[in-house]
Coordinates of C-alpha atoms in Angstrom, one line a residue:
Chain A
M52 CA -15.0 -27.0 -15.0
L53 CA -13.5 -27.4 -11.7
T54 CA -12.4 -31.1 -10.9
V55 CA -11.0 -31.5 -6.9
R56 CA -9.5 -34.8 -6.7
N57 CA -7.8 -36.7 -3.3
L58 CA -7.3 -33.5 -2.0
S59 CA -6.0 -33.3 1.5
K60 CA -4.4 -30.8 4.3
N61 CA -2.9 -31.0 7.4
F62 CA -1.8 -28.6 9.7
G63 CA 1.3 -30.5 11.6
G64 CA -0.5 -33.4 12.7
V65 CA -4.0 -31.9 12.3
T66 CA -5.8 -33.3 9.4
A67 CA -7.8 -30.1 8.3
L68 CA -9.1 -31.6 5.1
N69 CA -9.3 -35.3 3.9
D70 CA -9.5 -36.6 0.6
I71 CA -11.8 -34.6 -0.5
N72 CA -13.7 -35.1 -4.0
F73 CA -16.1 -33.2 -5.9
A74 CA -16.5 -31.3 -9.5
I75 CA -18.5 -28.7 -10.5
S76 CA -19.8 -28.0 -14.1
K77 CA -20.2 -24.5 -15.9
G78 CA -23.3 -22.5 -14.4
E79 CA -23.9 -24.3 -11.3
I80 CA -24.0 -23.0 -8.3
L81 CA -22.6 -25.5 -5.3
G82 CA -23.2 -25.1 -1.9
V83 CA -21.1 -26.3 0.7
I84 CA -22.1 -26.8 4.5
G85 CA -20.5 -28.1 7.7
P86 CA -20.2 -27.0 11.1
N87 CA -17.6 -24.7 12.6
G88 CA -14.4 -26.3 12.0
S89 CA -14.9 -28.7 9.6
G90 CA -12.5 -27.3 6.9
K91 CA -14.7 -25.6 4.5
T92 CA -12.5 -21.8 4.2
T93 CA -9.3 -24.2 4.3
L94 CA -11.0 -26.0 1.2
I95 CA -11.5 -22.4 -0.5
N96 CA -7.8 -21.2 0.5
C97 CA -6.5 -24.4 -1.0
I98 CA -8.4 -23.9 -4.2
T99 CA -7.4 -20.3 -4.4
G100 CA -4.0 -21.0 -3.6
F101 CA -3.6 -19.0 -0.5
I102 CA -2.6 -22.0 1.4
K103 CA -0.8 -25.2 -0.3
A104 CA -2.5 -28.3 -0.4
S105 CA -0.7 -31.2 1.2
A106 CA -1.9 -33.9 -1.7
G107 CA -4.3 -34.1 -4.4
E108 CA -4.6 -32.4 -7.1
I109 CA -7.4 -29.3 -8.4
V110 CA -8.1 -28.9 -11.8
F111 CA -9.2 -26.3 -13.7
N112 CA -10.5 -25.9 -17.0
G113 CA -7.8 -28.9 -17.4
R114 CA -5.1 -27.6 -15.5
N115 CA -3.8 -28.5 -12.4
I116 CA -3.9 -25.4 -10.7
K117 CA -2.7 -26.8 -7.5
G118 CA 0.2 -24.9 -6.0
M119 CA 0.1 -22.2 -8.1
Q120 CA -0.2 -18.1 -6.7
P121 CA -3.2 -16.9 -5.8
H122 CA -2.9 -14.0 -7.8
N123 CA -2.0 -16.3 -11.3
I124 CA -4.8 -18.2 -9.6
V125 CA -7.0 -15.4 -9.7
N126 CA -6.3 -14.5 -13.1
L127 CA -7.3 -17.6 -14.6
G128 CA -10.7 -16.6 -13.2
I129 CA -11.5 -18.1 -9.9
C130 CA -12.4 -15.7 -7.8
R131 CA -13.3 -15.5 -4.1
T132 CA -14.8 -13.6 -1.2
F133 CA -13.2 -13.3 2.6
Q134 CA -15.3 -14.6 5.1
I135 CA -13.5 -11.9 7.4
M136 CA -13.9 -8.8 5.0
R137 CA -10.4 -7.7 4.0
P138 CA -11.3 -4.1 2.5
Y139 CA -9.1 -1.2 2.0
S140 CA -10.0 0.4 5.0
S141 CA -8.1 3.6 4.7
M142 CA -9.8 4.4 0.9
P143 CA -13.2 5.3 0.4
A144 CA -15.0 2.6 -0.4
Y145 CA -15.3 3.1 -4.5
K146 CA -11.9 3.5 -4.5
N147 CA -11.7 -0.1 -3.3
L148 CA -12.6 -1.3 -6.4
I149 CA -10.1 0.7 -8.8
I150 CA -7.7 -2.2 -7.5
P151 CA -8.9 -4.7 -9.0
L152 CA -10.3 -3.2 -12.0
Y153 CA -6.2 -2.3 -12.4
G154 CA -4.9 -5.6 -11.9
P155 CA -4.3 -7.9 -15.0
R156 CA -7.0 -10.3 -14.9
A157 CA -9.4 -6.9 -15.3
R158 CA -6.9 -5.5 -18.1
K159 CA -7.3 -8.5 -20.1
T160 CA -10.7 -9.5 -20.1
G161 CA -12.1 -6.3 -19.7
G162 CA -13.0 -6.8 -16.1
W163 CA -16.7 -5.6 -15.3
R164 CA -18.4 -4.0 -18.0
G165 CA -14.6 -3.2 -19.4
G166 CA -13.8 -1.1 -16.8
G167 CA -10.0 -2.4 -16.8
R168 CA -9.7 -1.6 -20.7
H169 CA -11.3 1.4 -20.9
G170 CA -13.2 4.5 -19.8
D171 CA -13.1 6.0 -16.4
R172 CA -12.2 3.8 -13.5
N173 CA -13.9 5.8 -11.1
I174 CA -17.4 5.8 -12.9
I175 CA -16.9 2.0 -13.5
A176 CA -16.6 1.7 -9.8
L177 CA -19.5 3.6 -8.8
D178 CA -21.6 2.0 -11.2
L179 CA -20.3 -1.4 -9.8
L180 CA -21.4 -0.4 -6.1
E181 CA -24.9 0.6 -7.4
E182 CA -25.0 -2.9 -9.1
V183 CA -24.3 -4.5 -5.9
G184 CA -26.6 -2.4 -3.7
F185 CA -24.7 1.0 -2.6
E186 CA -27.0 3.6 -3.2
R187 CA -25.7 6.0 -6.2
E188 CA -27.0 8.8 -4.6
S189 CA -26.1 8.8 -1.1
K190 CA -23.1 9.3 0.6
V191 CA -22.4 5.7 1.1
P192 CA -19.8 5.0 -2.0
Y193 CA -17.3 7.6 -0.8
K194 CA -17.5 6.9 2.9
L195 CA -14.1 5.0 4.0
A196 CA -14.3 1.3 3.8
G197 CA -12.9 0.9 7.3
T198 CA -16.6 2.9 8.3
L199 CA -18.6 0.8 6.5
P200 CA -21.0 -1.6 8.4
T201 CA -20.5 -5.3 7.8
G202 CA -23.4 -5.8 5.1
Y203 CA -21.7 -3.1 3.2
L204 CA -18.8 -4.7 3.6
K205 CA -20.0 -7.9 2.4
R206 CA -21.0 -6.4 -0.9
L207 CA -17.8 -4.7 -1.3
E208 CA -16.1 -8.1 -1.3
L209 CA -18.5 -9.1 -3.7
A210 CA -18.0 -6.2 -6.0
R211 CA -14.2 -6.8 -5.6
C212 CA -14.7 -10.2 -7.3
L213 CA -17.4 -8.9 -9.8
A214 CA -14.8 -6.1 -11.3
L215 CA -12.3 -9.2 -11.9
N216 CA -15.2 -10.4 -14.1
P217 CA -14.7 -14.2 -12.4
D218 CA -15.5 -17.5 -14.3
L219 CA -15.6 -19.1 -11.2
L220 CA -16.9 -17.3 -7.8
I221 CA -16.2 -18.7 -4.8
C222 CA -18.2 -17.0 -1.8
D223 CA -17.1 -17.9 2.1
E224 CA -20.2 -17.0 3.9
V225 CA -21.5 -14.0 2.4
F226 CA -25.2 -13.9 4.1
S227 CA -23.5 -14.2 7.4
G228 CA -23.7 -10.9 9.6
L229 CA -26.8 -9.7 7.4
S230 CA -30.0 -8.8 8.2
M231 CA -32.8 -11.2 6.7
S232 CA -33.6 -8.0 4.5
E233 CA -30.1 -7.5 3.3
I234 CA -29.7 -11.3 2.3
A235 CA -33.6 -11.3 0.7
S236 CA -32.3 -8.3 -1.8
M237 CA -28.8 -10.9 -2.1
V238 CA -30.0 -13.8 -3.4
P239 CA -31.4 -12.0 -6.3
L240 CA -28.0 -10.7 -7.4
I241 CA -26.3 -14.2 -6.6
E242 CA -29.0 -15.6 -9.1
K243 CA -28.5 -12.8 -11.4
L244 CA -24.6 -13.2 -11.5
N245 CA -25.5 -17.5 -12.1
K246 CA -27.6 -16.5 -15.1
S247 CA -25.1 -14.1 -16.4
G248 CA -22.6 -17.6 -16.8
V249 CA -21.0 -17.3 -13.3
T250 CA -20.1 -20.6 -12.0
I251 CA -20.4 -20.4 -8.4
I252 CA -19.3 -22.0 -4.9
M253 CA -21.5 -20.8 -1.7
I254 CA -19.8 -21.7 1.8
E255 CA -22.8 -20.7 3.9
H256 CA -24.4 -21.4 7.6
R257 CA -27.5 -20.1 6.5
L258 CA -28.7 -22.9 5.1
K259 CA -32.5 -21.6 4.4
E260 CA -31.1 -19.2 2.2
L261 CA -28.3 -21.6 0.6
F262 CA -30.9 -23.9 -0.5
K263 CA -32.8 -20.8 -2.7
V264 CA -30.0 -20.7 -4.9
A265 CA -27.8 -23.7 -4.4
K266 CA -29.4 -27.0 -6.7
R267 CA -26.3 -29.3 -5.5
V268 CA -24.9 -29.0 -1.8
M269 CA -22.0 -31.0 -0.5
A270 CA -21.4 -31.4 3.1
I271 CA -18.4 -31.4 5.4
S272 CA -17.5 -32.4 8.8
Y273 CA -14.1 -32.3 10.4
G274 CA -12.3 -32.8 7.0
D275 CA -14.4 -35.4 5.6
K276 CA -16.6 -35.0 2.7
I277 CA -19.6 -36.5 4.3
I278 CA -22.3 -36.6 1.3
E279 CA -23.0 -34.5 -1.7
G280 CA -26.5 -34.1 -3.7
L281 CA -29.8 -32.6 -3.8
P282 CA -30.7 -30.2 -0.6
A283 CA -33.2 -32.1 0.5
E284 CA -31.0 -35.5 0.6
V285 CA -28.4 -33.7 2.1
M286 CA -30.7 -32.3 5.2
A287 CA -31.7 -35.9 5.9
N288 CA -28.8 -37.8 6.1
E289 CA -27.8 -38.7 9.6
K290 CA -24.7 -38.2 9.1
V291 CA -25.2 -34.4 8.5
K292 CA -27.9 -34.1 11.3
E293 CA -25.2 -35.4 13.5
A294 CA -22.5 -32.9 12.7
Y295 CA -24.5 -30.2 13.1
L296 CA -26.4 -31.2 16.2
G297 CA -24.2 -33.8 17.7
A298 CA -24.8 -37.8 17.8
D299 CA -27.8 -38.7 20.0
E300 CA -25.9 -41.0 22.5
G301 CA -29.4 -42.7 23.4
V302 CA -29.9 -41.6 27.3
Chain B
M155 CA -13.1 29.1 26.8
K156 CA -16.4 31.2 26.5
T157 CA -19.5 30.1 28.9
G158 CA -22.7 28.8 26.3
M159 CA -20.4 28.6 23.1
R160 CA -18.7 26.0 21.5
K161 CA -16.1 26.1 19.2
E162 CA -17.3 24.8 15.7
R163 CA -14.8 23.3 12.7
I164 CA -16.6 23.4 9.3
D165 CA -14.4 22.1 6.6
R166 CA -13.4 24.5 3.2
G167 CA -15.8 23.4 0.7
I168 CA -12.3 22.6 -2.0
K169 CA -10.5 19.5 -2.9
V170 CA -8.3 19.7 -5.5
R171 CA -8.5 17.0 -7.7
S172 CA -11.9 15.3 -6.9
D173 CA -11.2 12.5 -9.7
S174 CA -10.1 14.7 -12.6
I175 CA -12.8 16.5 -12.0
Y176 CA -11.2 20.3 -11.6
A177 CA -13.8 22.4 -9.5
L178 CA -12.4 26.0 -8.8
S179 CA -14.3 29.0 -9.5
S180 CA -12.8 31.8 -8.3
W181 CA -9.5 33.6 -7.9
R182 CA -9.7 33.3 -4.0
E183 CA -9.8 29.3 -4.5
I184 CA -7.0 29.1 -6.7
S185 CA -4.4 31.4 -4.3
Y186 CA -5.8 29.6 -1.2
L187 CA -5.0 25.9 -3.1
M188 CA -1.7 27.5 -4.6
A189 CA -0.3 29.4 -1.8
P190 CA 1.3 26.3 0.4
R191 CA 2.6 24.4 -2.6
A192 CA 4.7 28.2 -4.2
L193 CA 5.5 28.9 -1.1
L194 CA 7.6 25.7 -0.6
V195 CA 8.7 25.9 -4.6
G196 CA 9.6 29.7 -4.2
G197 CA 10.9 28.8 -0.9
F198 CA 13.2 26.7 -2.1
L199 CA 14.2 28.3 -5.2
L200 CA 14.6 32.1 -3.8
A201 CA 16.9 29.8 -0.4
P202 CA 20.0 30.1 -2.5
L203 CA 19.8 33.6 -3.1
I204 CA 19.1 34.5 0.2
L205 CA 21.6 32.7 1.5
Y206 CA 24.1 34.1 -0.7
F207 CA 26.1 36.0 2.3
F208 CA 26.1 32.7 4.4
P209 CA 27.8 30.1 2.8
Y210 CA 28.1 27.8 5.5
W211 CA 24.0 27.9 5.3
Q212 CA 24.1 27.3 1.8
K213 CA 25.9 24.1 2.4
V214 CA 23.5 23.3 5.0
L215 CA 20.5 24.0 2.6
L216 CA 22.2 21.0 0.4
I217 CA 22.0 18.5 3.4
V218 CA 18.4 19.6 4.1
C219 CA 18.0 18.5 0.2
I220 CA 19.3 15.3 0.7
Y221 CA 17.7 14.4 3.9
A222 CA 14.2 15.6 2.4
L223 CA 14.6 12.9 -0.4
L224 CA 15.8 10.2 1.8
S225 CA 12.8 11.3 4.4
M226 CA 10.4 11.2 1.9
A227 CA 11.7 7.6 0.9
F228 CA 11.2 6.6 4.4
D229 CA 7.9 7.8 4.6
F230 CA 6.7 6.5 0.8
L231 CA 7.6 3.1 1.8
A232 CA 6.4 3.3 5.8
N233 CA 3.2 4.9 5.2
Y234 CA 2.4 3.7 1.6
V235 CA 3.5 0.4 1.0
G236 CA 3.5 -0.2 4.6
L237 CA 7.9 -1.6 4.7
V238 CA 9.7 0.0 7.9
C239 CA 13.1 0.9 5.8
L240 CA 15.9 1.2 8.3
G241 CA 18.3 1.3 5.0
G242 CA 18.6 5.1 4.3
S243 CA 22.5 4.6 4.5
F244 CA 22.7 1.9 2.7
F245 CA 20.8 3.3 -0.5
V246 CA 23.1 6.7 0.5
G247 CA 26.1 4.0 0.2
V248 CA 25.1 2.3 -2.7
G249 CA 24.5 5.7 -4.9
G250 CA 27.7 7.2 -3.5
Y251 CA 30.4 4.7 -4.2
G252 CA 28.1 3.7 -7.8
A253 CA 28.7 7.3 -8.6
A254 CA 32.4 7.4 -7.6
L255 CA 33.0 4.3 -9.3
L256 CA 31.0 5.7 -12.6
N257 CA 33.3 9.1 -12.4
K258 CA 36.6 7.8 -11.4
Y259 CA 36.7 4.7 -14.0
L260 CA 34.4 5.7 -16.5
H261 CA 35.2 9.2 -16.4
F262 CA 31.1 10.2 -16.5
S263 CA 30.4 13.7 -15.2
P264 CA 28.4 14.5 -12.8
F265 CA 25.3 15.1 -14.9
L266 CA 25.6 11.3 -16.2
S267 CA 26.5 9.7 -13.3
I268 CA 24.4 11.2 -10.6
P269 CA 21.1 9.6 -12.9
V270 CA 23.0 6.6 -14.1
A271 CA 24.2 6.0 -10.2
A272 CA 20.2 6.7 -9.1
L273 CA 19.4 3.8 -11.2
G274 CA 21.8 1.1 -10.9
G275 CA 22.0 1.9 -7.7
A276 CA 18.2 1.5 -7.0
A277 CA 18.2 -2.0 -9.1
F278 CA 21.0 -3.1 -6.8
C279 CA 19.2 -2.1 -3.7
T280 CA 15.8 -3.5 -4.7
F281 CA 17.4 -6.7 -5.9
F282 CA 19.2 -7.6 -2.5
L283 CA 16.1 -6.4 -0.7
L284 CA 14.1 -8.8 -2.5
P285 CA 14.0 -11.5 -0.8
C286 CA 13.0 -10.1 2.6
L287 CA 10.2 -8.3 0.7
P288 CA 7.6 -11.0 2.2
L289 CA 8.8 -9.6 4.9
R290 CA 6.5 -7.0 7.3
G291 CA 7.1 -4.6 9.9
V292 CA 10.2 -4.9 12.2
Y293 CA 11.7 -7.9 10.5
F294 CA 11.7 -6.1 7.2
A295 CA 13.2 -2.9 9.8
I296 CA 16.2 -5.3 11.1
I297 CA 17.4 -6.9 7.8
T298 CA 17.5 -3.0 6.2
L299 CA 19.3 -2.0 9.0
M300 CA 21.9 -5.0 8.6
Y301 CA 22.5 -4.4 5.1
P302 CA 24.8 -1.2 5.5
L303 CA 26.3 -2.3 8.4
M304 CA 27.4 -5.3 6.4
M305 CA 28.4 -3.1 3.6
T306 CA 30.9 -1.5 5.5
R307 CA 32.7 -4.4 6.8
I308 CA 32.9 -6.3 3.4
I309 CA 34.7 -3.0 1.8
E310 CA 36.7 -2.7 5.1
A311 CA 37.4 -6.8 4.6
F312 CA 38.3 -7.3 1.4
E313 CA 39.6 -3.3 1.3
L314 CA 37.9 -2.6 -1.7
F315 CA 37.5 1.0 -3.3
G316 CA 39.8 2.5 -1.5
G317 CA 39.5 0.0 1.8
T318 CA 38.7 2.9 5.3
N319 CA 40.3 5.8 2.6
G320 CA 37.4 5.5 0.4
M321 CA 37.7 7.2 -3.1
M322 CA 39.0 10.1 -3.5
D323 CA 39.5 12.8 -6.5
I324 CA 36.0 12.2 -7.6
S325 CA 35.1 15.1 -9.8
G326 CA 32.7 17.9 -8.1
F327 CA 30.7 20.9 -10.2
A328 CA 32.5 23.4 -11.5
N329 CA 29.4 25.9 -10.6
P330 CA 28.0 26.1 -7.1
W331 CA 24.9 27.3 -8.5
V332 CA 24.7 24.4 -10.9
E333 CA 25.3 22.8 -7.6
Q334 CA 22.6 24.0 -5.9
Y335 CA 20.0 23.8 -8.0
F336 CA 20.3 21.0 -9.7
L337 CA 19.7 19.2 -6.6
I338 CA 16.9 21.5 -5.4
I339 CA 14.9 21.1 -8.7
S340 CA 15.5 17.6 -8.6
T341 CA 14.0 17.5 -4.5
L342 CA 11.1 19.5 -5.8
V343 CA 10.5 17.4 -9.2
F344 CA 10.7 14.4 -7.0
L345 CA 8.5 15.3 -4.2
F346 CA 6.0 16.2 -6.5
A347 CA 6.4 13.5 -8.6
L348 CA 5.9 10.9 -6.0
R349 CA 2.6 12.8 -4.6
R350 CA 1.2 12.6 -8.0
L351 CA 2.4 8.4 -8.4
A352 CA 0.4 7.8 -5.0
V353 CA -3.3 8.9 -6.0
E354 CA -2.8 7.3 -9.7
D355 CA -3.8 3.8 -9.6
I356 CA -0.5 2.2 -9.4
G357 CA -0.4 4.1 -6.0
L358 CA -3.8 3.5 -4.6
V359 CA -2.5 -0.1 -5.2
I360 CA 0.4 0.5 -3.6
K361 CA -1.7 1.5 -0.4
G362 CA -3.8 -1.2 -0.8
I363 CA -0.8 -3.6 -0.1
K364 CA -0.4 -1.9 3.8
D365 CA -4.3 -2.0 4.3
N366 CA -4.8 -5.3 2.9
D367 CA -2.2 -7.3 1.7
Q368 CA -4.3 -10.6 0.7
S369 CA -7.4 -8.3 -1.0
V370 CA -4.6 -7.0 -3.1
R371 CA -3.4 -10.8 -4.0
A372 CA -7.1 -12.0 -4.4
S373 CA -7.2 -9.1 -6.7
G374 CA -5.2 -10.8 -9.3
I375 CA -1.7 -8.9 -8.4
N376 CA 1.3 -10.1 -7.7
I377 CA 2.3 -7.9 -4.9
T378 CA 5.8 -8.9 -4.3
V379 CA 6.4 -7.5 -7.9
V380 CA 4.3 -4.0 -7.1
K381 CA 6.8 -3.7 -3.2
A382 CA 9.8 -4.7 -5.5
Q383 CA 8.5 -1.4 -8.1
A384 CA 7.8 0.6 -4.8
L385 CA 11.4 -0.1 -3.5
F386 CA 12.7 0.8 -6.7
Y387 CA 11.3 4.3 -6.5
A388 CA 12.3 4.7 -2.8
S389 CA 16.0 3.6 -3.2
F390 CA 16.3 5.8 -6.3
L391 CA 15.7 8.7 -3.9
G392 CA 18.4 7.5 -1.2
C393 CA 20.6 6.3 -4.2
F394 CA 20.4 10.0 -6.1
A395 CA 21.0 11.6 -2.9
G396 CA 24.3 9.0 -2.6
A397 CA 25.6 9.8 -5.8
Y398 CA 25.2 13.7 -5.0
L399 CA 26.9 13.7 -1.9
A400 CA 29.6 11.9 -3.5
H401 CA 30.2 14.8 -6.3
T402 CA 29.4 17.9 -3.9
Y403 CA 31.8 16.3 -1.2
M404 CA 34.1 14.6 -4.2
W405 CA 35.1 11.5 -1.9
A406 CA 33.4 8.6 -1.6
G407 CA 33.7 6.6 2.3
L408 CA 32.6 4.4 3.9
S409 CA 30.8 7.0 6.2
M410 CA 28.4 6.8 3.5
F411 CA 26.8 4.0 5.0
A412 CA 26.4 5.8 8.2
L413 CA 23.8 5.4 10.7
D414 CA 22.5 9.3 10.6
F415 CA 21.3 8.7 6.8
S416 CA 18.8 5.4 8.4
I417 CA 17.8 7.7 11.3
I418 CA 17.1 11.3 10.7
P419 CA 14.6 10.6 8.3
I420 CA 12.9 8.5 10.3
A421 CA 12.5 11.5 13.0
A422 CA 12.0 13.8 10.7
T423 CA 9.2 11.7 9.3
V424 CA 7.9 11.9 12.7
V425 CA 8.3 15.5 13.6
G426 CA 6.5 16.4 9.8
G427 CA 4.2 14.4 9.9
G428 CA 3.9 11.0 7.9
G429 CA 1.7 9.9 4.9
S430 CA 2.2 12.7 3.0
L431 CA 5.8 12.6 1.7
L432 CA 5.3 16.6 2.3
G433 CA 5.4 16.3 6.0
A434 CA 8.6 14.3 5.7
V435 CA 10.2 17.2 3.4
V436 CA 8.8 19.4 6.4
G437 CA 10.6 17.7 9.1
A438 CA 14.3 17.6 7.2
I439 CA 13.5 21.5 6.6
L440 CA 13.1 21.6 10.4
L441 CA 15.2 19.1 11.6
V442 CA 18.5 19.7 9.7
P443 CA 19.0 23.3 10.3
L444 CA 18.1 22.8 14.2
S445 CA 20.7 20.2 14.7
E446 CA 23.1 22.4 12.7
A447 CA 22.1 25.5 15.2
L448 CA 22.5 23.0 18.3
R449 CA 26.4 22.8 17.5
A450 CA 26.8 25.8 19.9
F451 CA 25.4 23.1 22.5
G452 CA 28.8 21.1 21.9
P453 CA 28.9 18.3 23.8
L454 CA 24.8 18.8 24.6
R455 CA 23.8 19.2 21.3
I456 CA 22.6 15.9 21.2
V457 CA 20.9 16.0 24.2
S458 CA 18.9 19.2 23.4
Y459 CA 18.0 18.0 19.6
S460 CA 16.7 14.5 21.5
L461 CA 14.7 17.0 24.0
I462 CA 13.1 18.6 21.2
L463 CA 11.8 15.7 19.7
T464 CA 10.4 14.6 22.5
V465 CA 8.4 17.3 23.0
V466 CA 7.4 18.1 19.7
I467 CA 6.1 14.0 19.1
V468 CA 4.7 14.2 22.4
I469 CA 2.6 17.5 22.2
K470 CA 2.2 17.3 18.2
G471 CA 2.5 13.6 17.8
E472 CA 0.3 13.4 14.3
G473 CA 3.0 15.3 13.0
L474 CA 3.4 19.4 12.6
L475 CA 2.6 19.3 8.9
N476 CA -0.8 17.2 9.3
Y477 CA -1.8 19.5 12.3
L478 CA -1.2 22.2 10.1
S479 CA -2.8 21.1 7.2
R480 CA -5.4 20.3 9.1
K481 CA -6.1 23.9 10.3
Y482 CA -5.5 25.6 7.1
S483 CA -8.5 23.3 6.0
Q484 CA -10.8 24.0 8.1
F485 CA -12.9 27.1 9.1
E486 CA -13.0 28.2 13.2
R487 CA -16.0 29.7 14.7
W488 CA -17.9 30.1 18.0
V489 CA -21.3 29.4 17.8
E490 CA -23.9 29.5 20.7
I491 CA -25.0 26.2 22.1

């Protein structure tokens, strides 16, 4: 479904991504791990067009999407969440979802449960918020997004993507900043999405939770891909241990 | 302050358009909602009649409407789209020259040349501001400030459209009542239309760009297109004002690019309160007559004008209308602690 070949990104003299290759096929969940500053978010930004890759190609459903505008990439079916949540602070939470439901992708494909094409978008938005775990009968969906705690904002990010009916969902650390119980309620949501046919790339620091959902994991360090494979293989790899824990200097 | 008591404020439980459901149960609630709107519409419609014996103030009323349109345009761009636009005079000038050209060379009547100049002028302004749309905040402001200055120099240097003399003998309105009501009704229509647009789905997208443009892009929406659309609406209002001015002055000239058209709308929006469009109109209603009344002070006019502005901004920084509407929508009562 998505194939990334020889992807590199330089910021001035700094190499953020160096010759990254990977592929993901339809229906898969791929985990991407790596220490802080290893280039995970840069990788997402390159795939989704928010920054331009320096070299390489990104092929989605047989089409090279490198260099395309972010909104055009979204409309092909690749949706992403932001690690630092980007809600519309001055609007109530449910109004945040009117915008993706109004967009061309949702109108063409129908969006979440056809909400982009017909029906009252406000009702569909409330349904969608309930789906991601906003209590329907409470005041939470009507509160200004700027006043919501992190847990809800992460769900709101996810809901914005779901509104678009993504083919490929890229989650940038949706678990970070959440409590154990919040993560526990999020995991089934991700699994349910995957079962409904959405391919998912998950960038995550919470490895234990990630390995519950991701069957295949890729590790990055300083812009280089170290290894790709089953979670257990990746965690057993010496280079991954070194990247996370630092090299053993043999004191 | 009473001892042992505190002031309690409760929101009145009435909301007009609670997501396409109208829930009004009594005449009292309906009149509560309609009163401010009726006051505004009624006041505007009756004003020319009330001012019948004061033709000078009838003219001031027209200037109020012109600045109301420009203030709405500024408020819409600043508080909905997030673009601080100092190009009010660019819009007025383009609209004014457009109407004058249409009238002079194509012999369009005012009722045809004003809408055509407003639409054409809006397209012209949007086209020239298009390269600046990725800019934000003060950078966009600087560019929009430059455009009217640039236009003035170009017209001067190439002696275009009558050069520094401007274009004379533009046809005026035949009937002074038509002249007044045409502008007043247009202003009201644009005000309510723009307020309606702001609560529609497209209005949410526009507001979303101000809140978080990256999120809008991640929703698959081309923000440049939406911004250009919003800019078109705003510049339409400005060009309409300019085109009207050309016909009411029967002249179009360089002073249409004057800085006043850029600066006073900002003051009006600040005084009236941004973010509601109505605040901008209220600001224009207050400021324009005030600045006329201060003419008696002669050279000290601008000093007293600035003084009043400063006092309002310091005391009621949120803007008068935002303050009043908050008071209007809340009960206050003293309760025991």
